[in-house]
Short mmCIF file of C-alpha atoms in Angstrom, two decimals:
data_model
loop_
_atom_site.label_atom_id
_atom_site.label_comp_id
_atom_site.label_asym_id
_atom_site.label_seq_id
_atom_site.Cartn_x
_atom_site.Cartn_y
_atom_site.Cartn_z
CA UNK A 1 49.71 -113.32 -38.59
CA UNK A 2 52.69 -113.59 -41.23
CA UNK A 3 54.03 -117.15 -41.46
CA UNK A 4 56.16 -119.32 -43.85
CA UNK A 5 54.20 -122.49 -45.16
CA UNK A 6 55.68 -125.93 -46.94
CA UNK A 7 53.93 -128.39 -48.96
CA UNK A 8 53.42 -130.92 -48.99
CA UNK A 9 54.90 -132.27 -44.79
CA UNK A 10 55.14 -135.39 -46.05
CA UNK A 11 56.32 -136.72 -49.68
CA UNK A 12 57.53 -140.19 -50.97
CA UNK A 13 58.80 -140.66 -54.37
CA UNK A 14 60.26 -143.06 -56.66
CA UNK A 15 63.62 -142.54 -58.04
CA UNK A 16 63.93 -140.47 -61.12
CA UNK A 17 60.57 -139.33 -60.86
CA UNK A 18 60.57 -135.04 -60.85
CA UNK A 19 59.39 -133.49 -57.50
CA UNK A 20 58.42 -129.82 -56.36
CA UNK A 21 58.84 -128.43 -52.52
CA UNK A 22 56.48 -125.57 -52.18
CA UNK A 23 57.15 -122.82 -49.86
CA UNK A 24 55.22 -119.95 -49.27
CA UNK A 25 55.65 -116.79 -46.88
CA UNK A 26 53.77 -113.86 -45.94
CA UNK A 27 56.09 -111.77 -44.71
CA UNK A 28 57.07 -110.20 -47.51
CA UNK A 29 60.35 -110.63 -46.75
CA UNK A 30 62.66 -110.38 -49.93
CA UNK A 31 65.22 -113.16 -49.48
CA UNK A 32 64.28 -116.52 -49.09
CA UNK A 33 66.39 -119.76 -48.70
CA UNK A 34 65.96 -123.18 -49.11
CA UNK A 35 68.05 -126.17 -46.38
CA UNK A 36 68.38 -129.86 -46.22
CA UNK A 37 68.84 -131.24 -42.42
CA UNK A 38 70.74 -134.44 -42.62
CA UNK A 39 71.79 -136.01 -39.28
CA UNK A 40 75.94 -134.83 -38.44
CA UNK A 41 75.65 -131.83 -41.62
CA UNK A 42 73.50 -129.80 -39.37
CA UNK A 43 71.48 -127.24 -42.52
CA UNK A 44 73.12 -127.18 -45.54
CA UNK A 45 72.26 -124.37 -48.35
CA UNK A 46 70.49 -125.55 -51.26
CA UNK A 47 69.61 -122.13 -53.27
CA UNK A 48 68.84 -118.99 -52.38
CA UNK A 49 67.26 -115.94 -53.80
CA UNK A 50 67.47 -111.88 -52.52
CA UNK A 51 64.48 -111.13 -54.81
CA UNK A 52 62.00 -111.84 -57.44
CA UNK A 53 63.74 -113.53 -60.73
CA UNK A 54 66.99 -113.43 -58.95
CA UNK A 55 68.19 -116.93 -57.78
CA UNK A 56 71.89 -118.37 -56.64
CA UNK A 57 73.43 -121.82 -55.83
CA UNK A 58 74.47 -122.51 -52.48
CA UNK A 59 76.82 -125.13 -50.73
CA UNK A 60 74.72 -128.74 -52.47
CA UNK A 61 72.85 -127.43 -55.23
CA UNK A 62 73.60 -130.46 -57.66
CA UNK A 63 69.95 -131.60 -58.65
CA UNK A 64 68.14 -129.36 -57.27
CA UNK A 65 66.27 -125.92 -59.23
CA UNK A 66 64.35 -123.09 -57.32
CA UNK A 67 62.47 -119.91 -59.60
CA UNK A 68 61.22 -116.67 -57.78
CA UNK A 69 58.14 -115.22 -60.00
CA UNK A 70 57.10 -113.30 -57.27
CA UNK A 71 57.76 -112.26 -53.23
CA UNK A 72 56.04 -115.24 -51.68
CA UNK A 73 56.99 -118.44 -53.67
CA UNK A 74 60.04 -120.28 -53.86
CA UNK A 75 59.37 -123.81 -54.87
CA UNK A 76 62.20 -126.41 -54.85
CA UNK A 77 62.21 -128.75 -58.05
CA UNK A 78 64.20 -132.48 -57.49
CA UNK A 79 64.61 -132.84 -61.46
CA UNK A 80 65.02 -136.48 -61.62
CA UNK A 81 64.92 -137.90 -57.55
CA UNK A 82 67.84 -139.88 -56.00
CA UNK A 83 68.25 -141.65 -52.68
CA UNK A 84 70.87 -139.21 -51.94
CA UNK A 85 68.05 -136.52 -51.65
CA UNK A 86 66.33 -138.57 -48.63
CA UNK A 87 66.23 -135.35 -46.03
CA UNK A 88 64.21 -132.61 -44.46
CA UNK A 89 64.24 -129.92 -46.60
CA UNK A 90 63.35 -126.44 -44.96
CA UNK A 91 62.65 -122.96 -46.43
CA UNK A 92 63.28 -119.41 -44.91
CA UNK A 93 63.07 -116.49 -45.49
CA UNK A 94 64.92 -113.06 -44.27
CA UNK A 95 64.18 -108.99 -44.40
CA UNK A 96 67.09 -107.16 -46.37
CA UNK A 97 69.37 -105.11 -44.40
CA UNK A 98 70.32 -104.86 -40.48
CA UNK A 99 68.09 -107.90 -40.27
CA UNK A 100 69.46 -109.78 -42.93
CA UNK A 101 70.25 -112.92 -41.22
CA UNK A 102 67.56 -113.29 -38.83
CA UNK A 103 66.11 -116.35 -40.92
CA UNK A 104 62.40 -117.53 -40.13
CA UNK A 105 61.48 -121.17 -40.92
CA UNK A 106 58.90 -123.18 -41.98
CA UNK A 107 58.04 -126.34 -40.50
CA UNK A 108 59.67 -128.25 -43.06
CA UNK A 109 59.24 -131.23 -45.64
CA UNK A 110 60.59 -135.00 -44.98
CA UNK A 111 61.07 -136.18 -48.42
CA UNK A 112 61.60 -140.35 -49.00
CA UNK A 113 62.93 -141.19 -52.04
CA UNK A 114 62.36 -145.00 -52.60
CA UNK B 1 83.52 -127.06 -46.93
CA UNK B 2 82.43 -127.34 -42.96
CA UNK B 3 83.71 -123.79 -41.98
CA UNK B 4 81.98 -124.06 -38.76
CA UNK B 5 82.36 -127.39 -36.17
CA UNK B 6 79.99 -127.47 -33.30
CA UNK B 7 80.46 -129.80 -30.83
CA UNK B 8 79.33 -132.01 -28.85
CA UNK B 9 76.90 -133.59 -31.61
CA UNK B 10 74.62 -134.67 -28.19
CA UNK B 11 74.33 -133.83 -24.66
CA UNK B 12 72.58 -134.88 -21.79
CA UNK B 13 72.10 -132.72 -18.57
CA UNK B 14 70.23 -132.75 -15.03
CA UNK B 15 67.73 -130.13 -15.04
CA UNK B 16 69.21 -127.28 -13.13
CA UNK B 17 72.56 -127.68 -14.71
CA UNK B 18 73.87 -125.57 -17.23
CA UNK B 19 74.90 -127.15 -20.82
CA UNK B 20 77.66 -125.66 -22.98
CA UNK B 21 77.33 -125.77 -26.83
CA UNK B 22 80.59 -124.88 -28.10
CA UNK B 23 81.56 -124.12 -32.07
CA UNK B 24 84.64 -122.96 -33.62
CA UNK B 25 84.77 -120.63 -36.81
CA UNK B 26 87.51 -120.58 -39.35
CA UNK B 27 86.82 -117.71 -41.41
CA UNK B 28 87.98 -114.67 -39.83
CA UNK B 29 85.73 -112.27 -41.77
CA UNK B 30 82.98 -113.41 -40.38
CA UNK B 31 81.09 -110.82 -38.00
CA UNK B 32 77.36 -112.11 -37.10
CA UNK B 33 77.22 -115.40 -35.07
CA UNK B 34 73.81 -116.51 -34.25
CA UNK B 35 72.35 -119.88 -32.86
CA UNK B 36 69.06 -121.58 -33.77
CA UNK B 37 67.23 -123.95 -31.66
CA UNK B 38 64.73 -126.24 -33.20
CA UNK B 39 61.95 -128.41 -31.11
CA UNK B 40 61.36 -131.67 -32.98
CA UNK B 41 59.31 -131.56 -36.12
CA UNK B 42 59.69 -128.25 -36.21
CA UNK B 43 61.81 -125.70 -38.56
CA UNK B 44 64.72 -123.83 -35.95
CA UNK B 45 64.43 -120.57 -34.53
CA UNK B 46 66.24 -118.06 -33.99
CA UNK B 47 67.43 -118.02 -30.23
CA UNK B 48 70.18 -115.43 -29.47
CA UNK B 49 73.06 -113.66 -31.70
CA UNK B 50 76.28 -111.72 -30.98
CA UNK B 51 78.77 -109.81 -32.96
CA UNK B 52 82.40 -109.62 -32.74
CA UNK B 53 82.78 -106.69 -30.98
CA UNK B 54 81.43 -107.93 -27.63
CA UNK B 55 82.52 -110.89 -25.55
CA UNK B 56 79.19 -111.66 -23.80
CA UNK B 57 75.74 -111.45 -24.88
CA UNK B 58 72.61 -112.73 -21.83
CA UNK B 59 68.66 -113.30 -23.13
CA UNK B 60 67.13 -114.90 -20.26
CA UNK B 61 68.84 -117.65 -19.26
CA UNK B 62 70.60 -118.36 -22.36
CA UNK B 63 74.55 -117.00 -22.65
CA UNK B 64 76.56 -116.78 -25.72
CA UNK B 65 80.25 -116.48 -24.88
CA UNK B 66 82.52 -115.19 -27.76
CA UNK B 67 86.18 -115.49 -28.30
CA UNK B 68 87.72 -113.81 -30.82
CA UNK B 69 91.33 -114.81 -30.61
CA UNK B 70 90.36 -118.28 -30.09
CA UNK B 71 87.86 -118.11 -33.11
CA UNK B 72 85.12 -119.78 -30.82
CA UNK B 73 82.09 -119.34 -28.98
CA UNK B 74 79.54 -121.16 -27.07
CA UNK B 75 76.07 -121.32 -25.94
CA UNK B 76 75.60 -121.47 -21.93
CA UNK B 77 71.66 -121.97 -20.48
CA UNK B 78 71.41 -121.47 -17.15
CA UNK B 79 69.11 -123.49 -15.01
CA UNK B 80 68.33 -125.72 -17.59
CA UNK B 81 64.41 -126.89 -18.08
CA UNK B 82 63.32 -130.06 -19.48
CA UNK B 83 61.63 -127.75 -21.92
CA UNK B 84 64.96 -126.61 -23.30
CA UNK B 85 65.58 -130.31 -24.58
CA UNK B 86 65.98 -129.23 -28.35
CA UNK B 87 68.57 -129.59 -31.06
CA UNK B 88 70.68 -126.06 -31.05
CA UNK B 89 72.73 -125.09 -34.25
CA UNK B 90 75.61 -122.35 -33.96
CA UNK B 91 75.75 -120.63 -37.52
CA UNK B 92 78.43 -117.55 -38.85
CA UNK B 93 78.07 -115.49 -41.53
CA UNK B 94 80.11 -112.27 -43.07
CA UNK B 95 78.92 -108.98 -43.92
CA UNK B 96 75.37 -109.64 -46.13
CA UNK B 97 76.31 -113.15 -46.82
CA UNK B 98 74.63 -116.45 -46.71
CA UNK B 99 74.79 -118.27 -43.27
CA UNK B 100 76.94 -121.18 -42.56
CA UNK B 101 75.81 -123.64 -39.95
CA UNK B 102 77.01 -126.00 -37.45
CA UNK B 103 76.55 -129.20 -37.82
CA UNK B 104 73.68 -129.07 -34.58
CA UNK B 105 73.78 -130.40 -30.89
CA UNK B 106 71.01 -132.88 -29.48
CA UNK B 107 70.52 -131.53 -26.03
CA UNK B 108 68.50 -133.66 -23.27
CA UNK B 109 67.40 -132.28 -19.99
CA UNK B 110 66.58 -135.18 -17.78
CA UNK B 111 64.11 -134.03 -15.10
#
């Protein structure tokens, strides 16, 4: 069955230190998105892409990088770690057209930043 | 910019009841207005969506009530289950554009 994967579930960190969020999907699906859940901001937009090598900043982008090299990957690169990044961070991931916005999700990463 | 305000932020209801998720949408462009729910440690799922152009849409026993003139809508489930205990996000987005979410509801159903 198609699915959307993230790796590592788990991460802790040290401040400053880089960090990548892998996600993965099988769908095929062209557009894929990347969310951090913080308690009263509900999912907040990190970057997004509609394709391979394209790639856009959403609403709290600041310190965060994403590349697409191909359909499946989007990987989320922390560039230097802050405390401020403490979150879930889910991926998703979207057809193109009528079904646009029917986002599926993975089961997300809880990233610590110590 | 929060361009969409759910409320209330956590609910607690009798099984058999029916809770009401209510959000309110600034942007009057937007025209697709879905809502997520998401069981814990899990990512959210899509659970029901409506357009402008209707005022009710029913899956099962979950409602979503749309007002247009009001610039609101609302998630009803009827006969509420303790399985339906779940945190439910509202979301709104225009044309092809990116969705914006709520900011999510904690819903308990007591049995």
């Amino acid at each position: 069955d198609a699915e959307i994967t993230q790796s590592p579930r788990h991460k802790i960190t040290e401040t400053g230190r880089q960090v990548t969020l892998a996600c993965h999907q099988t769908w095929n699906h062209n557009n894929m998105f990347w969310y951090r859940q913080d308690l009263g901001h509900g999912l907040r937009l990190i970057h997004y892409s509609y394709g391979v090598q394209d790639t856009n900043k959403g609403e709290v982008s600041d310190g965060y990088s994403v590349s697409r090299s191909n359909t499946e990957d989007l990987p989320l690169t922390l560039e230097s770690a802050a405390s401020s990044q403490t979150s879930v961070y889910f991926c998703a991931s979207s057809e193109g057209g009528t079904r646009i916005h029917e986002q599926f999700f993975g089961p997300g990463t809880r990233l610590t930043v110590l | 910019q929060q361009q969409v305000k759910q409320s209330p932020q956590s609910l607690i209801v009798q099984k058999g009841g029916i809770p009401i998720i209510n959000c309110a949408y600034e942007n009057t462009a937007f025209d697709y207005f879905p809502w997520y729910q998401q069981f814990p440690g899990k990512g959210p799922a899509l659970l029901i969506a409506i357009r402008p152009d209707v005022s009710e849409k029913k899956e099962g026993r979950f409602t979503i009530s749309f007002n247009k003139s009001a610039k609101q809508f609302s998630l009803h489930i009827m006969d509420s289950q303790p399985g339906d205990s779940a945190t439910y996000f509202c979301a709104a987005s225009k044309g092809a554009q990116k969705l914006v979410f709520g900011q999510g509801t904690r819903l308990t159903i007591n049995p």
